[in-house]
Amino acid sequence: MKLISWNVNGLRACISKGFAGFLQEQQADIFSIQETKMQPEQADVAFEGYRCYWNSAQKKGYSGTAVFSRREPLQVRNGLGLPEFDSEGRVLTLEFSDFALVNVYSPNAQRELVRISYRMAFEDALRAYLSELSSRLPVVLCGDMNVARSPIDLKNPKPNEGNAGYSEQERAKMEQLLQSGFIDTFRLLYPDREGAYTWWSYLYHARSRNAGWRIDYFLVSEQLRDRVQDSLIFSDVPGSDHCPVGLLLTEEKPA
């Protein structure tokens, strides 16, 4: 089974830059996107063979998540069930018979960490939500989590210490999530791989120099560890300031 996740930084713009071609080429079973920046009625977005599910922000042109799935979910849930977070369209859950997919677009703490309190509260609420969900089903968590875990996950760790995406607070929340029973699939398979990034600033030719950050993830609950075949970074795919990431899972073994 192939799953792909991509922060498209505006779906309508990304479609004009080849999004549909990449989606069809990959033939993923489930394709999650973040930062859609649109309501579904703002454009005719449909892809052959895929059912489309949306959680758009109330504010137009902002945030938002969506999932395109070949598999029909048993249940779809928008948000965390908390009004203070759900207006921004940051969490979309699809439950299947063998796992739940949670597509997340974590809030950016912003320059000088002006939104760090909101970010910390969101992380606590997300972790509580995932804990409840994983008590019923194994979980695949994917998306733009807006944090580089450790020095190996960004090109210039020292100058970025304390900045949004690499603050002590954000990194601690990521580790707390992992310690609650989740696995970073990329580091599970490639613990020492350097230069593996998923986001690059538009400034200073950062992408051509590969001066990036790994802030897009596929995490899985411990029950899915043995099903992880590969964790992918499509660093050569243009269309956004992020690149797609992927996860290959073996099919569930019959009981």
C-alpha atoms as a PDB file:
ATOM      1  CA  MET A   1       0.000   0.000   0.000  1.00  0.00           C
ATOM      2  CA  LYS A   2       1.314   3.419  -0.945  1.00  0.00           C
ATOM      3  CA  LEU A   3       0.504   6.606   0.936  1.00  0.00           C
ATOM      4  CA  ILE A   4       1.708  10.081  -0.018  1.00  0.00           C
ATOM      5  CA  SER A   5       1.554  13.393   1.831  1.00  0.00           C
ATOM      6  CA  TRP A   6       2.338  16.860   0.467  1.00  0.00           C
ATOM      7  CA  ASN A   7       2.054  20.418   1.695  1.00  0.00           C
ATOM      8  CA  VAL A   8       1.069  21.956  -1.625  1.00  0.00           C
ATOM      9  CA  ASN A   9       1.135  25.607  -0.436  1.00  0.00           C
ATOM     10  CA  GLY A  10      -2.088  26.325  -2.306  1.00  0.00           C
ATOM     11  CA  LEU A  11      -3.698  23.484  -4.240  1.00  0.00           C
ATOM     12  CA  ARG A  12      -4.911  25.603  -7.138  1.00  0.00           C
ATOM     13  CA  ALA A  13      -1.402  26.973  -7.684  1.00  0.00           C
ATOM     14  CA  CYS A  14       0.131  23.505  -7.343  1.00  0.00           C
ATOM     15  CA  ILE A  15      -2.310  22.063  -9.898  1.00  0.00           C
ATOM     16  CA  SER A  16      -0.966  24.609 -12.387  1.00  0.00           C
ATOM     17  CA  LYS A  17       2.546  23.307 -11.630  1.00  0.00           C
ATOM     18  CA  GLY A  18       1.942  19.606 -12.259  1.00  0.00           C
ATOM     19  CA  PHE A  19       0.143  18.278  -9.184  1.00  0.00           C
ATOM     20  CA  ALA A  20      -2.293  16.087 -11.116  1.00  0.00           C
ATOM     21  CA  GLY A  21       0.490  14.501 -13.146  1.00  0.00           C
ATOM     22  CA  PHE A  22       2.391  13.509  -9.994  1.00  0.00           C
ATOM     23  CA  LEU A  23      -0.750  12.125  -8.371  1.00  0.00           C
ATOM     24  CA  GLN A  24      -1.607   9.985 -11.381  1.00  0.00           C
ATOM     25  CA  GLU A  25       1.998   8.869 -11.884  1.00  0.00           C
ATOM     26  CA  GLN A  26       2.325   7.652  -8.296  1.00  0.00           C
ATOM     27  CA  GLN A  27      -1.006   5.808  -8.165  1.00  0.00           C
ATOM     28  CA  ALA A  28      -1.035   6.092  -4.370  1.00  0.00           C
ATOM     29  CA  ASP A  29      -3.829   4.420  -2.476  1.00  0.00           C
ATOM     30  CA  ILE A  30      -4.189   7.466  -0.239  1.00  0.00           C
ATOM     31  CA  PHE A  31      -2.915  10.970  -1.054  1.00  0.00           C
ATOM     32  CA  SER A  32      -3.031  13.549   1.746  1.00  0.00           C
ATOM     33  CA  ILE A  33      -2.397  17.246   1.272  1.00  0.00           C
ATOM     34  CA  GLN A  34      -1.947  20.224   3.565  1.00  0.00           C
ATOM     35  CA  GLU A  35      -2.262  23.987   3.098  1.00  0.00           C
ATOM     36  CA  THR A  36      -4.955  23.651   0.445  1.00  0.00           C
ATOM     37  CA  LYS A  37      -5.777  27.371   0.826  1.00  0.00           C
ATOM     38  CA  MET A  38      -9.211  26.826  -0.705  1.00  0.00           C
ATOM     39  CA  GLN A  39     -12.791  25.756  -0.205  1.00  0.00           C
ATOM     40  CA  PRO A  40     -13.782  22.761  -2.374  1.00  0.00           C
ATOM     41  CA  GLU A  41     -16.331  24.853  -4.280  1.00  0.00           C
ATOM     42  CA  GLN A  42     -13.629  27.310  -5.392  1.00  0.00           C
ATOM     43  CA  ALA A  43     -12.303  24.982  -8.084  1.00  0.00           C
ATOM     44  CA  ASP A  44     -13.297  21.801  -9.898  1.00  0.00           C
ATOM     45  CA  VAL A  45     -10.960  19.400  -8.127  1.00  0.00           C
ATOM     46  CA  ALA A  46     -11.596  15.758  -8.966  1.00  0.00           C
ATOM     47  CA  PHE A  47      -9.198  12.956  -9.822  1.00  0.00           C
ATOM     48  CA  GLU A  48     -10.221   9.751 -11.540  1.00  0.00           C
ATOM     49  CA  GLY A  49     -10.377   6.810  -9.173  1.00  0.00           C
ATOM     50  CA  TYR A  50     -10.209   8.941  -6.013  1.00  0.00           C
ATOM     51  CA  ARG A  51     -12.803   9.955  -3.473  1.00  0.00           C
ATOM     52  CA  CYS A  52     -12.138  13.463  -2.152  1.00  0.00           C
ATOM     53  CA  TYR A  53     -12.470  14.566   1.466  1.00  0.00           C
ATOM     54  CA  TRP A  54     -11.938  18.142   2.660  1.00  0.00           C
ATOM     55  CA  ASN A  55     -11.410  20.077   5.863  1.00  0.00           C
ATOM     56  CA  SER A  56     -11.032  23.686   4.824  1.00  0.00           C
ATOM     57  CA  ALA A  57     -10.321  26.645   7.079  1.00  0.00           C
ATOM     58  CA  GLN A  58     -13.165  29.060   7.705  1.00  0.00           C
ATOM     59  CA  LYS A  59     -10.851  31.841   6.535  1.00  0.00           C
ATOM     60  CA  LYS A  60     -10.581  31.675   2.755  1.00  0.00           C
ATOM     61  CA  GLY A  61      -7.122  31.264   1.247  1.00  0.00           C
ATOM     62  CA  TYR A  62      -5.685  29.900   4.489  1.00  0.00           C
ATOM     63  CA  SER A  63      -4.529  26.547   5.843  1.00  0.00           C
ATOM     64  CA  GLY A  64      -6.772  23.521   5.153  1.00  0.00           C
ATOM     65  CA  THR A  65      -6.316  19.794   4.591  1.00  0.00           C
ATOM     66  CA  ALA A  66      -7.681  17.240   2.138  1.00  0.00           C
ATOM     67  CA  VAL A  67      -7.359  13.539   1.370  1.00  0.00           C
ATOM     68  CA  PHE A  68      -7.832  11.783  -1.957  1.00  0.00           C
ATOM     69  CA  SER A  69      -8.391   8.072  -1.381  1.00  0.00           C
ATOM     70  CA  ARG A  70      -8.898   5.030  -3.573  1.00  0.00           C
ATOM     71  CA  ARG A  71     -10.086   3.178  -0.482  1.00  0.00           C
ATOM     72  CA  GLU A  72     -13.492   4.089   0.904  1.00  0.00           C
ATOM     73  CA  PRO A  73     -13.197   4.924   4.604  1.00  0.00           C
ATOM     74  CA  LEU A  74     -15.603   3.612   7.193  1.00  0.00           C
ATOM     75  CA  GLN A  75     -15.690   7.023   8.847  1.00  0.00           C
ATOM     76  CA  VAL A  76     -14.421  10.551   8.160  1.00  0.00           C
ATOM     77  CA  ARG A  77     -13.874  13.112  10.903  1.00  0.00           C
ATOM     78  CA  ASN A  78     -12.935  16.782  10.586  1.00  0.00           C
ATOM     79  CA  GLY A  79     -10.906  18.393  13.342  1.00  0.00           C
ATOM     80  CA  LEU A  80     -10.199  17.490  16.950  1.00  0.00           C
ATOM     81  CA  GLY A  81     -13.649  18.321  18.269  1.00  0.00           C
ATOM     82  CA  LEU A  82     -12.334  21.552  19.807  1.00  0.00           C
ATOM     83  CA  PRO A  83     -13.598  24.859  18.354  1.00  0.00           C
ATOM     84  CA  GLU A  84     -10.406  26.758  19.203  1.00  0.00           C
ATOM     85  CA  PHE A  85      -8.468  24.554  16.744  1.00  0.00           C
ATOM     86  CA  ASP A  86     -11.035  23.300  14.281  1.00  0.00           C
ATOM     87  CA  SER A  87     -11.748  26.592  12.492  1.00  0.00           C
ATOM     88  CA  GLU A  88      -8.379  26.365  10.705  1.00  0.00           C
ATOM     89  CA  GLY A  89      -8.972  22.995   9.010  1.00  0.00           C
ATOM     90  CA  ARG A  90      -5.784  21.432  10.351  1.00  0.00           C
ATOM     91  CA  VAL A  91      -6.805  17.827  11.066  1.00  0.00           C
ATOM     92  CA  LEU A  92      -8.651  15.318   8.876  1.00  0.00           C
ATOM     93  CA  THR A  93      -9.144  11.668   9.906  1.00  0.00           C
ATOM     94  CA  LEU A  94     -10.174   8.726   7.742  1.00  0.00           C
ATOM     95  CA  GLU A  95     -10.832   5.437   9.521  1.00  0.00           C
ATOM     96  CA  PHE A  96     -10.387   2.166   7.654  1.00  0.00           C
ATOM     97  CA  SER A  97     -10.757  -1.408   8.878  1.00  0.00           C
ATOM     98  CA  ASP A  98      -7.032  -1.863   9.592  1.00  0.00           C
ATOM     99  CA  PHE A  99      -5.853   1.644  10.556  1.00  0.00           C
ATOM    100  CA  ALA A 100      -6.832   5.282  10.913  1.00  0.00           C
ATOM    101  CA  LEU A 101      -5.170   7.919   8.753  1.00  0.00           C
ATOM    102  CA  VAL A 102      -4.734  11.310  10.420  1.00  0.00           C
ATOM    103  CA  ASN A 103      -3.692  14.130   8.094  1.00  0.00           C
ATOM    104  CA  VAL A 104      -2.333  17.102  10.038  1.00  0.00           C
ATOM    105  CA  TYR A 105      -1.074  20.597   9.277  1.00  0.00           C
ATOM    106  CA  SER A 106       0.462  21.834  12.524  1.00  0.00           C
ATOM    107  CA  PRO A 107       0.358  25.578  13.248  1.00  0.00           C
ATOM    108  CA  ASN A 108       3.508  27.571  12.586  1.00  0.00           C
ATOM    109  CA  ALA A 109       4.856  29.189  15.761  1.00  0.00           C
ATOM    110  CA  GLN A 110       5.797  32.202  13.591  1.00  0.00           C
ATOM    111  CA  ARG A 111       8.618  34.707  13.857  1.00  0.00           C
ATOM    112  CA  GLU A 112       9.754  35.370  17.419  1.00  0.00           C
ATOM    113  CA  LEU A 113       7.443  32.491  18.464  1.00  0.00           C
ATOM    114  CA  VAL A 114       4.455  34.814  18.712  1.00  0.00           C
ATOM    115  CA  ARG A 115       2.088  31.856  18.283  1.00  0.00           C
ATOM    116  CA  ILE A 116       3.961  29.342  20.422  1.00  0.00           C
ATOM    117  CA  SER A 117       1.244  29.132  23.105  1.00  0.00           C
ATOM    118  CA  TYR A 118      -1.369  28.229  20.486  1.00  0.00           C
ATOM    119  CA  ARG A 119       1.047  25.741  18.964  1.00  0.00           C
ATOM    120  CA  MET A 120       1.737  24.056  22.319  1.00  0.00           C
ATOM    121  CA  ALA A 121      -1.971  23.793  23.104  1.00  0.00           C
ATOM    122  CA  PHE A 122      -2.611  22.310  19.662  1.00  0.00           C
ATOM    123  CA  GLU A 123       0.128  19.709  20.198  1.00  0.00           C
ATOM    124  CA  ASP A 124      -1.370  18.645  23.534  1.00  0.00           C
ATOM    125  CA  ALA A 125      -4.852  18.390  22.031  1.00  0.00           C
ATOM    126  CA  LEU A 126      -3.564  16.416  19.046  1.00  0.00           C
ATOM    127  CA  ARG A 127      -1.667  13.986  21.265  1.00  0.00           C
ATOM    128  CA  ALA A 128      -4.760  13.389  23.410  1.00  0.00           C
ATOM    129  CA  TYR A 129      -6.837  12.829  20.272  1.00  0.00           C
ATOM    130  CA  LEU A 130      -4.304  10.361  18.878  1.00  0.00           C
ATOM    131  CA  SER A 131      -4.139   8.522  22.191  1.00  0.00           C
ATOM    132  CA  GLU A 132      -7.887   7.963  22.156  1.00  0.00           C
ATOM    133  CA  LEU A 133      -7.884   6.971  18.511  1.00  0.00           C
ATOM    134  CA  SER A 134      -4.953   4.561  18.826  1.00  0.00           C
ATOM    135  CA  SER A 135      -6.713   2.753  21.670  1.00  0.00           C
ATOM    136  CA  ARG A 136      -9.143   1.540  18.982  1.00  0.00           C
ATOM    137  CA  LEU A 137      -7.060   1.362  15.796  1.00  0.00           C
ATOM    138  CA  PRO A 138      -3.433   1.580  14.675  1.00  0.00           C
ATOM    139  CA  VAL A 139      -2.741   5.101  13.410  1.00  0.00           C
ATOM    140  CA  VAL A 140      -0.846   6.541  10.454  1.00  0.00           C
ATOM    141  CA  LEU A 141      -0.141  10.223  11.127  1.00  0.00           C
ATOM    142  CA  CYS A 142       1.089  12.263   8.189  1.00  0.00           C
ATOM    143  CA  GLY A 143       1.560  15.848   7.226  1.00  0.00           C
ATOM    144  CA  ASP A 144       3.452  19.074   7.705  1.00  0.00           C
ATOM    145  CA  MET A 145       4.261  19.047  11.407  1.00  0.00           C
ATOM    146  CA  ASN A 146       6.304  22.253  11.209  1.00  0.00           C
ATOM    147  CA  VAL A 147       9.207  21.009  13.322  1.00  0.00           C
ATOM    148  CA  ALA A 148      12.633  19.578  12.590  1.00  0.00           C
ATOM    149  CA  ARG A 149      13.263  16.892  15.206  1.00  0.00           C
ATOM    150  CA  SER A 150      17.016  17.093  15.627  1.00  0.00           C
ATOM    151  CA  PRO A 151      20.184  18.652  14.142  1.00  0.00           C
ATOM    152  CA  ILE A 152      20.333  16.073  11.341  1.00  0.00           C
ATOM    153  CA  ASP A 153      16.919  17.266  10.143  1.00  0.00           C
ATOM    154  CA  LEU A 154      17.950  20.733   8.985  1.00  0.00           C
ATOM    155  CA  LYS A 155      20.927  22.166   7.138  1.00  0.00           C
ATOM    156  CA  ASN A 156      21.811  24.901   9.635  1.00  0.00           C
ATOM    157  CA  PRO A 157      20.790  23.825  13.134  1.00  0.00           C
ATOM    158  CA  LYS A 158      22.951  26.182  15.191  1.00  0.00           C
ATOM    159  CA  PRO A 159      21.736  29.486  13.693  1.00  0.00           C
ATOM    160  CA  ASN A 160      18.131  28.263  13.895  1.00  0.00           C
ATOM    161  CA  GLU A 161      18.068  27.273  17.557  1.00  0.00           C
ATOM    162  CA  GLY A 162      15.075  28.973  19.145  1.00  0.00           C
ATOM    163  CA  ASN A 163      13.466  29.834  15.813  1.00  0.00           C
ATOM    164  CA  ALA A 164      10.002  28.645  14.769  1.00  0.00           C
ATOM    165  CA  GLY A 165      10.209  25.028  13.726  1.00  0.00           C
ATOM    166  CA  TYR A 166      13.359  24.367  15.740  1.00  0.00           C
ATOM    167  CA  SER A 167      12.545  25.762  19.139  1.00  0.00           C
ATOM    168  CA  GLU A 168      13.157  23.716  22.258  1.00  0.00           C
ATOM    169  CA  GLN A 169       9.415  23.736  22.986  1.00  0.00           C
ATOM    170  CA  GLU A 170       8.382  22.363  19.584  1.00  0.00           C
ATOM    171  CA  ARG A 171      11.063  19.694  19.525  1.00  0.00           C
ATOM    172  CA  ALA A 172      10.078  18.577  23.022  1.00  0.00           C
ATOM    173  CA  LYS A 173       6.445  18.193  21.957  1.00  0.00           C
ATOM    174  CA  MET A 174       7.503  16.073  18.976  1.00  0.00           C
ATOM    175  CA  GLU A 175       9.550  13.805  21.226  1.00  0.00           C
ATOM    176  CA  GLN A 176       6.648  13.580  23.657  1.00  0.00           C
ATOM    177  CA  LEU A 177       4.425  12.419  20.803  1.00  0.00           C
ATOM    178  CA  LEU A 178       6.962   9.813  19.711  1.00  0.00           C
ATOM    179  CA  GLN A 179       7.362   8.566  23.272  1.00  0.00           C
ATOM    180  CA  SER A 180       3.595   8.132  23.505  1.00  0.00           C
ATOM    181  CA  GLY A 181       3.836   5.262  21.028  1.00  0.00           C
ATOM    182  CA  PHE A 182       4.608   6.662  17.558  1.00  0.00           C
ATOM    183  CA  ILE A 183       7.492   5.932  15.198  1.00  0.00           C
ATOM    184  CA  ASP A 184       9.167   8.349  12.772  1.00  0.00           C
ATOM    185  CA  THR A 185       9.209   6.000   9.791  1.00  0.00           C
ATOM    186  CA  PHE A 186      11.977   7.808   7.923  1.00  0.00           C
ATOM    187  CA  ARG A 187      14.390   7.671  10.858  1.00  0.00           C
ATOM    188  CA  LEU A 188      13.336   4.095  11.598  1.00  0.00           C
ATOM    189  CA  LEU A 189      14.784   3.085   8.226  1.00  0.00           C
ATOM    190  CA  TYR A 190      17.392   5.805   7.650  1.00  0.00           C
ATOM    191  CA  PRO A 191      18.637   6.876  11.103  1.00  0.00           C
ATOM    192  CA  ASP A 192      21.849   8.497   9.861  1.00  0.00           C
ATOM    193  CA  ARG A 193      20.896   9.880   6.454  1.00  0.00           C
ATOM    194  CA  GLU A 194      21.896  13.520   6.106  1.00  0.00           C
ATOM    195  CA  GLY A 195      20.614  16.080   3.612  1.00  0.00           C
ATOM    196  CA  ALA A 196      17.122  14.550   3.633  1.00  0.00           C
ATOM    197  CA  TYR A 197      14.841  17.576   3.650  1.00  0.00           C
ATOM    198  CA  THR A 198      11.212  18.270   2.729  1.00  0.00           C
ATOM    199  CA  TRP A 199      10.986  22.080   2.877  1.00  0.00           C
ATOM    200  CA  TRP A 200      13.194  24.856   1.516  1.00  0.00           C
ATOM    201  CA  SER A 201      12.821  28.603   1.820  1.00  0.00           C
ATOM    202  CA  TYR A 202      12.117  30.467  -1.405  1.00  0.00           C
ATOM    203  CA  LEU A 203      14.986  32.809  -0.435  1.00  0.00           C
ATOM    204  CA  TYR A 204      18.681  32.579  -1.308  1.00  0.00           C
ATOM    205  CA  HIS A 205      18.300  29.654  -3.756  1.00  0.00           C
ATOM    206  CA  ALA A 206      17.841  27.387  -0.730  1.00  0.00           C
ATOM    207  CA  ARG A 207      16.419  24.478  -2.702  1.00  0.00           C
ATOM    208  CA  SER A 208      19.151  24.403  -5.325  1.00  0.00           C
ATOM    209  CA  ARG A 209      21.677  24.421  -2.469  1.00  0.00           C
ATOM    210  CA  ASN A 210      19.631  21.854  -0.513  1.00  0.00           C
ATOM    211  CA  ALA A 211      19.606  24.153   2.496  1.00  0.00           C
ATOM    212  CA  GLY A 212      16.396  22.689   3.836  1.00  0.00           C
ATOM    213  CA  TRP A 213      14.462  21.248   6.753  1.00  0.00           C
ATOM    214  CA  ARG A 214      12.714  17.896   7.270  1.00  0.00           C
ATOM    215  CA  ILE A 215       9.360  18.974   8.705  1.00  0.00           C
ATOM    216  CA  ASP A 216       6.974  16.657   6.804  1.00  0.00           C
ATOM    217  CA  TYR A 217       6.465  13.207   8.282  1.00  0.00           C
ATOM    218  CA  PHE A 218       4.846   9.827   8.247  1.00  0.00           C
ATOM    219  CA  LEU A 219       4.548   8.592  11.823  1.00  0.00           C
ATOM    220  CA  VAL A 220       2.933   5.262  12.667  1.00  0.00           C
ATOM    221  CA  SER A 221       1.786   3.742  15.905  1.00  0.00           C
ATOM    222  CA  GLU A 222       3.885   0.908  17.256  1.00  0.00           C
ATOM    223  CA  GLN A 223       1.409  -1.726  16.026  1.00  0.00           C
ATOM    224  CA  LEU A 224       2.320  -0.849  12.427  1.00  0.00           C
ATOM    225  CA  ARG A 225       6.099  -1.085  12.820  1.00  0.00           C
ATOM    226  CA  ASP A 226       6.370  -4.453  11.062  1.00  0.00           C
ATOM    227  CA  ARG A 227       4.265  -3.237   8.118  1.00  0.00           C
ATOM    228  CA  VAL A 228       6.646  -0.374   7.243  1.00  0.00           C
ATOM    229  CA  GLN A 229       8.405  -1.205   3.947  1.00  0.00           C
ATOM    230  CA  ASP A 230       9.838   2.178   3.017  1.00  0.00           C
ATOM    231  CA  SER A 231       9.615   5.863   3.854  1.00  0.00           C
ATOM    232  CA  LEU A 232      10.175   8.161   0.890  1.00  0.00           C
ATOM    233  CA  ILE A 233      11.152  11.774   0.218  1.00  0.00           C
ATOM    234  CA  PHE A 234      10.439  13.015  -3.321  1.00  0.00           C
ATOM    235  CA  SER A 235      12.927  15.874  -3.135  1.00  0.00           C
ATOM    236  CA  ASP A 236      13.059  16.398  -6.903  1.00  0.00           C
ATOM    237  CA  VAL A 237       9.318  17.078  -7.285  1.00  0.00           C
ATOM    238  CA  PRO A 238       8.584  20.807  -7.788  1.00  0.00           C
ATOM    239  CA  GLY A 239       5.293  22.650  -7.347  1.00  0.00           C
ATOM    240  CA  SER A 240       5.577  23.872  -3.748  1.00  0.00           C
ATOM    241  CA  ASP A 241       8.172  24.972  -1.217  1.00  0.00           C
ATOM    242  CA  HIS A 242       7.654  21.493   0.282  1.00  0.00           C
ATOM    243  CA  CYS A 243       8.190  18.218  -1.539  1.00  0.00           C
ATOM    244  CA  PRO A 244       5.960  15.141  -1.195  1.00  0.00           C
ATOM    245  CA  VAL A 245       6.790  12.361   1.243  1.00  0.00           C
ATOM    246  CA  GLY A 246       5.622   8.771   1.026  1.00  0.00           C
ATOM    247  CA  LEU A 247       5.098   5.593   3.005  1.00  0.00           C
ATOM    248  CA  LEU A 248       4.929   2.017   1.759  1.00  0.00           C
ATOM    249  CA  LEU A 249       3.096  -0.438   4.004  1.00  0.00           C
ATOM    250  CA  THR A 250       2.691  -4.156   3.532  1.00  0.00           C
ATOM    251  CA  GLU A 251      -0.912  -5.279   3.406  1.00  0.00           C
ATOM    252  CA  GLU A 252      -2.458  -6.414   6.652  1.00  0.00           C
ATOM    253  CA  LYS A 253      -1.856 -10.101   7.259  1.00  0.00           C
ATOM    254  CA  PRO A 254      -5.007 -12.207   7.706  1.00  0.00           C
ATOM    255  CA  ALA A 255      -5.685 -13.188  11.308  1.00  0.00           C
END
